[in-house]
């Protein structure tokens, strides 16, 4: 059940009228439903029936520390892709032994930070990275746990920019190179191979792609076992798609049932790294109509606040915070940024006039985290709703914040 619903024609997040939030914190602003985040996490956590599972929430999709804290309290681990995300997760109280470090360009500094924190594992993405981690592990005189991220050579994902599992993509290690890396690691004094991992893309609706990936991971695990190496986990990444326009999408239960069926004879823990399917439908972005100009509805949120429509041609549903019975008109909804790509929605039917408050739905994932200061605009605040209460969990930036790190020539 959605926790963003109209009550008496006014849009509510849980038990809070979103107009009260806009009045207190202004627009544009991101509003999260705590209940939605928790329910989405639980739908993964409770879905394992046969295998042991660990959910490592993908921090990149929504990295606010308060959100990480509440997921941590629910038992979540974290999938991180940078030293900054490591710091965030630790700051939120994460158990390092539930942190997986992925990413193709991990720097010396980031690897050493992960080693010092004793994280669960690094997902190795290339032979060169394997050697780098080995060298840094030796410098710290530690045996470091690693997994090999393989590239399953599968074309899956919602948009060209979020496909990651094709042979030509920059991610992971090709199937025919994995065993030689596994061999090297098994003979290393400073690396220990404890898992296999992959992530085939994002916004995946076809569960058959996960089935094929599970088949690959099982086959690879069998090959690695033949080398005398026992693995602790098999990590199938994130990627489960969600509904952006009231269409059907598979559930975590559907996904986990398929994976468990394929891996029923494996004893390793199954790790998943969901982002969007936990955070996506947990937020709306509030924005006000500034002006009407012909067919343009000009709002105060730009592509710097939500880049998904401009970057991925993503379509988000948009609601008026006050429902009206009059006939909707077709608008092109645009923001203030000086780019023609700053279009929130094209030919979109909605009833709206100057000064109205609108809510852009399903912006919890890859929303605020991808916001920027382009056009020297302040990043929007984030507000968390819990029942009848709401709390600010990130302030709107100030103009002072925007100038803080600059050093003037004549200073
Ligand atoms: C390695 C890895 N794991 C997990 C995720 C999360 O994906 P999603 O938000 O589609 O679940 C991503 C996102 O692209 C990723 O790159």
Short mmCIF file of C-alpha atoms and ligand atoms in Angstrom, two decimals:
data_model
loop_
_atom_site.label_atom_id
_atom_site.label_comp_id
_atom_site.label_asym_id
_atom_site.label_seq_id
_atom_site.Cartn_x
_atom_site.Cartn_y
_atom_site.Cartn_z
CA UNK A 1 0.00 0.00 0.00
CA UNK A 2 1.28 3.47 -0.89
CA UNK A 3 1.80 5.90 1.96
CA UNK A 4 1.35 8.89 -0.37
CA UNK A 5 -2.43 9.15 -0.74
CA UNK A 6 -5.14 11.77 -1.00
CA UNK A 7 -7.33 12.30 2.06
CA UNK A 8 -10.27 14.62 1.42
CA UNK A 9 -8.55 15.74 -1.80
CA UNK A 10 -5.36 16.77 0.00
CA UNK A 11 -2.17 14.79 -0.59
CA UNK A 12 -0.76 13.14 2.51
CA UNK A 13 2.52 11.39 3.25
CA UNK A 14 1.49 8.91 5.93
CA UNK A 15 -0.58 11.15 8.26
CA UNK A 16 0.95 14.47 7.27
CA UNK A 17 -0.60 16.89 4.78
CA UNK A 18 2.30 17.64 2.43
CA UNK A 19 1.22 21.30 2.30
CA UNK A 20 2.27 21.61 5.96
CA UNK A 21 5.75 20.42 5.00
CA UNK A 22 5.99 22.86 2.10
CA UNK A 23 4.83 25.68 4.32
CA UNK A 24 7.52 24.93 6.91
CA UNK A 25 10.47 24.02 4.68
CA UNK A 26 9.63 25.56 1.32
CA UNK A 27 10.06 24.05 -2.13
CA UNK A 28 11.67 22.26 -3.85
CA UNK A 29 12.02 19.64 -1.13
CA UNK A 30 12.24 15.87 -0.83
CA UNK A 31 9.77 14.11 1.47
CA UNK A 32 10.36 10.50 2.58
CA UNK A 33 7.95 8.07 4.17
CA UNK A 34 9.67 6.12 6.94
CA UNK A 35 7.01 3.43 6.82
CA UNK A 36 7.59 2.85 3.09
CA UNK A 37 11.35 2.50 3.58
CA UNK A 38 10.85 0.04 6.41
CA UNK A 39 8.20 -2.00 4.60
CA UNK A 40 10.33 -2.17 1.45
CA UNK A 41 13.32 -3.37 3.44
CA UNK A 42 11.21 -5.94 5.29
CA UNK A 43 9.83 -7.28 2.01
CA UNK A 44 13.40 -8.35 1.20
CA UNK A 45 14.43 -9.33 4.71
CA UNK A 46 11.42 -11.61 5.27
CA UNK A 47 11.47 -13.21 1.82
CA UNK A 48 14.28 -15.73 2.36
CA UNK A 49 12.81 -19.17 2.98
CA UNK A 50 15.60 -21.61 2.21
CA UNK A 51 18.98 -19.89 2.10
CA UNK A 52 20.48 -17.49 4.59
CA UNK A 53 20.33 -13.94 3.21
CA UNK A 54 21.99 -10.59 3.75
CA UNK A 55 20.52 -7.41 2.31
CA UNK A 56 23.16 -4.77 1.60
CA UNK A 57 21.24 -1.60 0.78
CA UNK A 58 22.84 0.24 -2.12
CA UNK A 59 23.92 3.51 -0.51
CA UNK A 60 24.31 5.24 -3.88
CA UNK A 61 20.54 5.22 -4.42
CA UNK A 62 19.78 7.24 -1.27
CA UNK A 63 22.58 8.09 1.10
CA UNK A 64 21.04 10.32 3.76
CA UNK A 65 22.53 9.26 7.11
CA UNK A 66 19.16 9.21 8.88
CA UNK A 67 17.82 6.82 6.24
CA UNK A 68 20.92 4.61 6.54
CA UNK A 69 20.47 4.64 10.32
CA UNK A 70 16.91 3.43 10.14
CA UNK A 71 17.80 0.67 7.67
CA UNK A 72 20.78 -0.29 9.83
CA UNK A 73 18.45 -0.63 12.80
CA UNK A 74 16.29 -2.98 10.71
CA UNK A 75 19.32 -5.22 10.11
CA UNK A 76 20.52 -3.96 6.75
CA UNK A 77 24.07 -4.20 5.50
CA UNK A 78 25.39 -1.74 2.91
CA UNK A 79 26.75 -1.84 -0.62
CA UNK A 80 29.16 1.07 -1.04
CA UNK A 81 31.08 2.41 -4.04
CA UNK A 82 33.34 5.09 -2.55
CA UNK A 83 35.30 6.16 0.50
CA UNK A 84 32.58 8.75 1.12
CA UNK A 85 29.88 6.09 1.21
CA UNK A 86 32.06 4.04 3.58
CA UNK A 87 32.22 7.02 5.93
CA UNK A 88 28.47 7.53 5.68
CA UNK A 89 27.70 3.90 6.44
CA UNK A 90 30.09 3.82 9.41
CA UNK A 91 28.68 7.13 10.66
CA UNK A 92 25.19 5.60 10.49
CA UNK A 93 26.39 2.81 12.79
CA UNK A 94 26.81 0.05 10.20
CA UNK A 95 28.53 -3.16 11.17
CA UNK A 96 31.64 -3.20 8.92
CA UNK A 97 31.18 -6.94 8.53
CA UNK A 98 27.99 -6.14 6.59
CA UNK A 99 29.67 -3.72 4.17
CA UNK A 100 30.50 -4.72 0.60
CA UNK A 101 32.77 -2.38 -1.39
CA UNK A 102 32.10 -2.38 -5.15
CA UNK A 103 33.33 -0.03 -7.92
CA UNK A 104 35.85 -0.19 -10.74
CA UNK A 105 38.19 2.63 -9.67
CA UNK A 106 38.83 2.13 -5.97
CA UNK A 107 41.80 4.32 -5.03
CA UNK A 108 44.67 3.42 -2.68
CA UNK A 109 43.10 5.63 -0.05
CA UNK A 110 39.68 4.00 -0.39
CA UNK A 111 41.05 0.46 -0.33
CA UNK A 112 43.20 1.17 2.72
CA UNK A 113 40.21 2.72 4.49
CA UNK A 114 38.16 -0.43 3.77
CA UNK A 115 41.00 -2.66 4.97
CA UNK A 116 41.39 -0.68 8.19
CA UNK A 117 37.64 -0.86 8.83
CA UNK A 118 37.65 -4.67 8.34
CA UNK A 119 34.73 -4.63 5.91
CA UNK A 120 33.01 -7.85 4.83
CA UNK A 121 34.63 -7.87 1.36
CA UNK A 122 35.86 -5.94 -1.64
CA UNK A 123 34.14 -6.90 -4.87
CA UNK A 124 37.14 -7.04 -7.20
CA UNK A 125 36.41 -5.64 -10.67
CA UNK A 126 39.71 -6.20 -12.52
CA UNK A 127 42.99 -8.07 -12.37
CA UNK A 128 44.83 -4.80 -11.76
CA UNK A 129 42.58 -4.04 -8.78
CA UNK A 130 43.25 -7.51 -7.38
CA UNK A 131 47.00 -6.83 -7.41
CA UNK A 132 46.45 -3.38 -5.87
CA UNK A 133 44.37 -4.76 -2.98
CA UNK A 134 46.94 -7.50 -2.42
CA UNK A 135 49.75 -4.94 -2.20
CA UNK A 136 47.83 -2.71 0.21
CA UNK A 137 46.81 -5.72 2.31
CA UNK A 138 50.49 -6.67 2.58
CA UNK A 139 51.35 -3.11 3.62
CA UNK A 140 48.77 -3.41 6.42
CA UNK A 141 49.98 -6.95 7.16
CA UNK A 142 46.43 -8.27 6.90
CA UNK A 143 44.60 -11.00 5.04
CA UNK A 144 41.80 -9.21 3.21
CA UNK A 145 38.51 -10.87 2.27
CA UNK A 146 37.51 -10.42 -1.37
CA UNK A 147 34.87 -11.51 -3.86
CA UNK A 148 35.20 -11.52 -7.63
CA UNK A 149 32.58 -9.46 -9.46
CA UNK A 150 31.94 -11.25 -12.71
CA UNK A 151 30.37 -9.83 -15.83
CA UNK A 152 27.64 -12.32 -16.85
CA UNK A 153 27.43 -10.91 -20.39
CA UNK A 154 23.70 -10.24 -20.08
CA UNK A 155 21.88 -7.29 -21.66
CA UNK A 156 19.52 -6.14 -18.91
CA UNK A 157 18.32 -2.88 -17.39
CA UNK A 158 15.88 -0.06 -18.03
CA UNK A 159 18.04 2.43 -19.95
CA UNK A 160 21.34 2.31 -21.84
CA UNK A 161 23.03 4.24 -19.01
CA UNK A 162 22.02 1.77 -16.30
CA UNK A 163 22.98 -1.47 -18.04
CA UNK A 164 26.09 -2.95 -16.47
CA UNK A 165 26.26 -6.65 -17.32
CA UNK A 166 27.09 -6.69 -21.04
CA UNK A 167 30.43 -7.89 -22.32
CA UNK A 168 31.27 -4.38 -23.55
CA UNK A 169 30.44 -2.72 -20.20
CA UNK A 170 33.24 -1.51 -17.95
CA UNK A 171 32.05 -3.51 -14.95
CA UNK A 172 33.17 -6.87 -13.58
CA UNK A 173 35.45 -9.57 -14.88
CA UNK A 174 34.63 -11.61 -17.95
CA UNK A 175 33.59 -15.20 -17.40
CA UNK A 176 36.66 -16.73 -19.03
CA UNK A 177 39.07 -14.72 -16.83
CA UNK A 178 37.57 -15.50 -13.45
CA UNK A 179 39.21 -18.80 -12.71
CA UNK A 180 42.72 -17.48 -13.22
CA UNK A 181 41.99 -14.68 -10.74
CA UNK A 182 40.49 -17.18 -8.32
CA UNK A 183 43.63 -19.28 -8.66
CA UNK A 184 45.85 -16.30 -7.90
CA UNK A 185 43.79 -15.32 -4.85
CA UNK A 186 43.76 -18.86 -3.50
CA UNK A 187 47.56 -18.85 -3.55
CA UNK A 188 47.90 -15.37 -2.04
CA UNK A 189 49.14 -14.76 1.51
CA UNK A 190 47.19 -11.52 1.77
CA UNK A 191 43.88 -12.20 0.00
CA UNK A 192 41.11 -14.64 0.83
CA UNK A 193 38.39 -15.43 -1.70
CA UNK A 194 35.08 -15.59 0.18
CA UNK A 195 32.50 -14.79 -2.48
CA UNK A 196 31.39 -14.27 -6.04
CA UNK A 197 29.34 -11.26 -7.01
CA UNK A 198 27.66 -9.54 -9.92
CA UNK A 199 25.26 -6.70 -10.70
CA UNK A 200 23.64 -6.83 -14.10
CA UNK A 201 21.89 -3.46 -14.29
CA UNK A 202 19.11 -1.39 -12.81
CA UNK A 203 15.32 -1.12 -13.25
CA UNK A 204 15.12 -4.77 -14.37
CA UNK A 205 11.58 -6.05 -14.77
CA UNK A 206 12.34 -9.39 -16.42
CA UNK A 207 13.22 -11.85 -13.68
CA UNK A 208 14.58 -14.34 -16.22
CA UNK A 209 17.77 -12.25 -16.31
CA UNK A 210 18.26 -12.88 -12.59
CA UNK A 211 17.56 -16.57 -13.14
CA UNK A 212 20.28 -16.77 -15.78
CA UNK A 213 22.66 -14.86 -13.52
CA UNK A 214 21.95 -17.25 -10.64
CA UNK A 215 22.72 -20.16 -12.97
CA UNK A 216 26.05 -18.56 -13.90
CA UNK A 217 27.01 -17.86 -10.31
CA UNK A 218 26.21 -21.43 -9.33
CA UNK A 219 28.35 -22.82 -12.13
CA UNK A 220 31.23 -20.52 -11.22
CA UNK A 221 30.95 -21.45 -7.55
CA UNK A 222 31.20 -25.11 -8.49
CA UNK A 223 34.35 -24.39 -10.52
CA UNK A 224 35.89 -22.43 -7.66
CA UNK A 225 35.03 -25.26 -5.22
CA UNK A 226 36.96 -27.64 -7.47
CA UNK A 227 40.08 -25.55 -6.69
CA UNK A 228 39.55 -26.40 -3.05
CA UNK A 229 38.12 -22.98 -2.18
CA UNK A 230 34.96 -22.78 -0.04
CA UNK A 231 32.94 -19.61 -0.47
CA UNK A 232 30.95 -17.78 2.19
CA UNK A 233 28.55 -15.84 -0.03
CA UNK A 234 27.09 -15.45 -3.50
CA UNK A 235 26.12 -11.83 -4.23
CA UNK A 236 23.57 -11.21 -7.00
CA UNK A 237 23.70 -7.42 -6.78
CA UNK A 238 20.75 -5.06 -7.02
CA UNK A 239 18.67 -4.03 -9.98
CA UNK A 240 15.08 -5.04 -9.28
CA UNK A 241 12.78 -2.69 -11.19
CA UNK A 242 9.89 -0.72 -9.70
CA UNK A 243 6.70 0.84 -11.02
CA UNK A 244 6.98 4.47 -12.07
CA UNK A 245 3.54 4.68 -13.65
CA UNK A 246 1.28 2.21 -11.89
CA UNK A 247 2.45 -0.70 -14.00
CA UNK A 248 3.12 -4.10 -12.48
CA UNK A 249 6.63 -4.83 -11.27
CA UNK A 250 8.07 -7.95 -9.68
CA UNK A 251 8.40 -8.05 -5.91
CA UNK A 252 11.46 -8.92 -3.80
CA UNK A 253 9.63 -12.13 -2.89
CA UNK A 254 9.36 -13.08 -6.59
CA UNK A 255 13.06 -12.32 -7.06
CA UNK A 256 14.25 -14.23 -4.01
CA UNK A 257 12.04 -17.24 -4.82
CA UNK A 258 13.73 -17.53 -8.23
CA UNK A 259 17.22 -17.17 -6.79
CA UNK A 260 16.53 -19.67 -4.01
CA UNK A 261 15.17 -22.15 -6.53
CA UNK A 262 18.35 -21.92 -8.63
CA UNK A 263 20.66 -22.01 -5.61
CA UNK A 264 18.73 -24.55 -3.54
CA UNK A 265 21.69 -26.90 -3.32
CA UNK A 266 24.19 -24.19 -2.35
CA UNK A 267 25.05 -23.49 1.28
CA UNK A 268 26.58 -20.01 0.82
CA UNK A 269 24.79 -16.96 2.17
CA UNK A 270 22.94 -15.04 -0.57
CA UNK A 271 23.68 -11.33 -0.68
CA UNK A 272 21.51 -8.83 -2.54
CA UNK A 273 22.31 -5.14 -3.06
CA UNK A 274 18.94 -3.49 -3.70
CA UNK A 275 18.73 0.28 -4.00
CA UNK A 276 15.81 1.53 -6.07
CA UNK A 277 13.39 -1.19 -4.92
CA UNK A 278 13.84 -0.04 -1.31
CA UNK A 279 14.20 3.71 -1.73
CA UNK A 280 12.42 4.53 -5.02
CA UNK A 281 8.77 4.80 -4.03
CA UNK A 282 9.62 6.12 -0.55
CA UNK A 283 9.82 9.78 -1.60
CA UNK A 284 8.13 12.59 -3.42
CA UNK A 285 9.65 15.91 -4.44
CA UNK A 286 7.52 18.93 -3.67
CA UNK A 287 7.72 21.78 -6.13
CA UNK A 288 5.67 24.95 -6.63
CA UNK A 289 4.32 26.37 -9.86
CA UNK A 290 6.08 29.71 -10.33
CA UNK A 291 4.66 30.82 -13.68
CA UNK A 292 2.49 29.73 -16.55
CA UNK A 293 3.77 30.63 -20.00
CA UNK A 294 1.67 29.28 -22.86
CA UNK A 295 1.85 25.50 -22.63
CA UNK A 296 4.70 25.62 -20.14
CA UNK A 297 4.11 25.05 -16.49
CA UNK A 298 7.24 26.55 -14.95
CA UNK A 299 8.09 25.06 -11.56
CA UNK A 300 10.78 25.86 -9.00
CA UNK A 301 12.50 22.43 -9.20
CA UNK A 302 15.10 22.02 -11.90
CA UNK A 303 17.24 19.27 -13.36
CA UNK A 304 19.77 20.11 -10.69
CA UNK A 305 17.22 18.95 -8.09
CA UNK A 306 16.07 15.84 -10.00
CA UNK A 307 18.12 14.86 -13.02
CA UNK A 308 16.44 11.56 -13.90
CA UNK A 309 14.06 12.93 -16.58
CA UNK A 310 16.89 14.82 -18.34
CA UNK A 311 19.52 12.09 -17.98
CA UNK A 312 17.52 8.90 -18.48
CA UNK A 313 14.33 10.25 -20.08
CA UNK A 314 12.67 8.90 -16.93
CA UNK A 315 8.94 9.48 -16.56
CA UNK A 316 7.66 10.39 -13.12
CA UNK A 317 4.03 10.76 -12.21
CA UNK A 318 3.17 14.22 -10.87
CA UNK A 319 0.25 15.07 -8.59
CA UNK A 320 -1.30 18.33 -7.49
CA UNK A 321 -1.17 18.45 -3.68
CA UNK A 322 -4.78 19.63 -3.85
CA UNK A 323 -6.94 17.41 -6.02
CA UNK A 324 -9.41 19.21 -8.23
CA UNK A 325 -12.42 17.97 -10.16
CA UNK A 326 -11.95 20.36 -13.09
CA UNK A 327 -10.58 19.06 -16.39
CA UNK A 328 -6.83 18.54 -16.59
CA UNK A 329 -4.84 20.31 -19.26
CA UNK A 330 -1.75 19.05 -21.06
CA UNK A 331 1.44 20.82 -20.01
CA UNK A 332 5.15 20.66 -20.54
CA UNK A 333 6.48 20.99 -17.03
CA UNK A 334 9.85 22.72 -16.96
CA UNK A 335 12.29 23.99 -14.35
CA UNK A 336 14.38 27.13 -13.97
CA UNK A 337 17.68 25.79 -15.35
CA UNK A 338 19.07 27.42 -18.48
CA UNK A 339 19.05 24.21 -20.54
CA UNK A 340 16.36 22.97 -22.88
CA UNK A 341 16.77 19.52 -21.31
CA UNK A 342 15.37 20.86 -18.05
CA UNK A 343 11.99 19.22 -18.62
CA UNK A 344 10.33 17.42 -15.75
CA UNK A 345 7.50 16.02 -17.88
CA UNK A 346 6.35 16.47 -21.44
CA UNK A 347 2.69 16.60 -22.58
CA UNK A 348 1.63 15.79 -19.04
CA UNK A 349 -2.04 16.03 -18.05
CA UNK A 350 -2.56 17.80 -14.76
CA UNK A 351 -4.76 20.45 -13.29
CA UNK A 352 -2.55 23.27 -12.06
CA UNK A 353 -2.29 27.01 -11.74
CA UNK A 354 0.28 29.53 -10.56
CA UNK A 355 1.20 29.02 -6.90
CA UNK A 356 0.00 25.39 -6.75
CA UNK A 357 2.01 22.79 -4.94
CA UNK A 358 2.94 19.70 -7.00
CA UNK A 359 4.40 16.38 -5.91
CA UNK A 360 6.74 14.44 -8.22
CA UNK A 361 6.38 10.78 -7.29
CA UNK A 362 8.89 7.93 -6.94
CA UNK A 363 12.01 10.06 -6.51
CA UNK A 364 13.57 8.30 -3.50
CA UNK A 365 16.19 6.49 -5.58
CA UNK A 366 18.79 8.43 -7.59
CA UNK A 367 16.90 11.61 -6.68
CA UNK A 368 18.51 13.82 -4.06
CA UNK A 369 21.82 11.90 -4.30
CA UNK A 370 22.20 13.07 -7.90
CA UNK A 371 21.26 16.69 -7.20
CA UNK A 372 23.84 19.36 -7.94
CA UNK A 373 24.53 23.06 -7.57
CA UNK A 374 24.28 23.76 -11.29
CA UNK A 375 23.23 27.35 -11.96
CA UNK A 376 24.48 28.02 -8.39
CA UNK A 377 21.30 26.63 -6.94
CA UNK A 378 21.06 25.31 -3.42
CA UNK A 379 20.43 21.59 -2.98
CA UNK A 380 16.95 20.95 -1.57
CA UNK A 381 16.17 19.81 1.97
CA UNK A 382 15.14 16.27 2.89
CA UNK A 383 12.28 15.64 5.30
CA UNK A 384 11.34 12.33 6.89
CA UNK A 385 7.71 11.64 7.78
CA UNK A 386 6.89 9.21 10.56
CA UNK A 387 3.16 8.83 11.14
CA UNK A 388 1.81 12.25 12.04
CA UNK A 389 5.24 13.83 12.55
CA UNK A 390 7.88 15.12 10.22
CA UNK A 391 11.52 15.92 10.81
CA UNK A 392 14.10 17.65 8.68
CA UNK A 393 16.99 15.26 7.97
CA UNK A 394 18.97 17.60 5.69
CA UNK A 395 18.74 21.37 5.62
CA UNK A 396 18.37 23.30 2.41
CA UNK A 397 21.81 24.58 1.52
CA UNK A 398 22.48 28.25 2.15
CA UNK A 399 24.15 30.66 -0.27
CA UNK A 400 27.05 30.70 2.21
CA UNK A 401 27.36 26.91 1.78
CA UNK A 402 27.70 27.40 -1.95
CA UNK A 403 30.62 29.80 -1.58
CA UNK A 404 32.34 28.06 1.34
CA UNK A 405 35.07 26.14 -0.50
CA UNK A 406 36.07 28.79 -2.95
CA UNK A 407 39.28 30.72 -2.51
CA UNK A 408 39.26 34.17 -4.00
CA UNK A 409 42.34 35.26 -5.92
CA UNK A 410 42.92 38.36 -3.87
CA UNK A 411 42.05 36.76 -0.49
C1 LIG B 1 27.14 -2.65 -7.85
C2 LIG B 1 25.75 -2.16 -7.65
N1 LIG B 1 24.98 -2.76 -6.73
C3 LIG B 1 23.72 -2.34 -6.51
C4 LIG B 1 23.17 -1.30 -7.22
C5 LIG B 1 21.75 -0.88 -6.94
O1 LIG B 1 20.94 -1.03 -8.04
P1 LIG B 1 19.37 -0.77 -7.94
O2 LIG B 1 19.19 0.57 -7.37
O3 LIG B 1 18.89 -0.89 -9.32
O4 LIG B 1 18.82 -1.85 -7.04
C6 LIG B 1 23.93 -0.65 -8.20
C7 LIG B 1 23.36 0.45 -8.99
O5 LIG B 1 23.57 0.65 -10.12
C8 LIG B 1 25.27 -1.09 -8.40
O6 LIG B 1 26.04 -0.50 -9.32
#
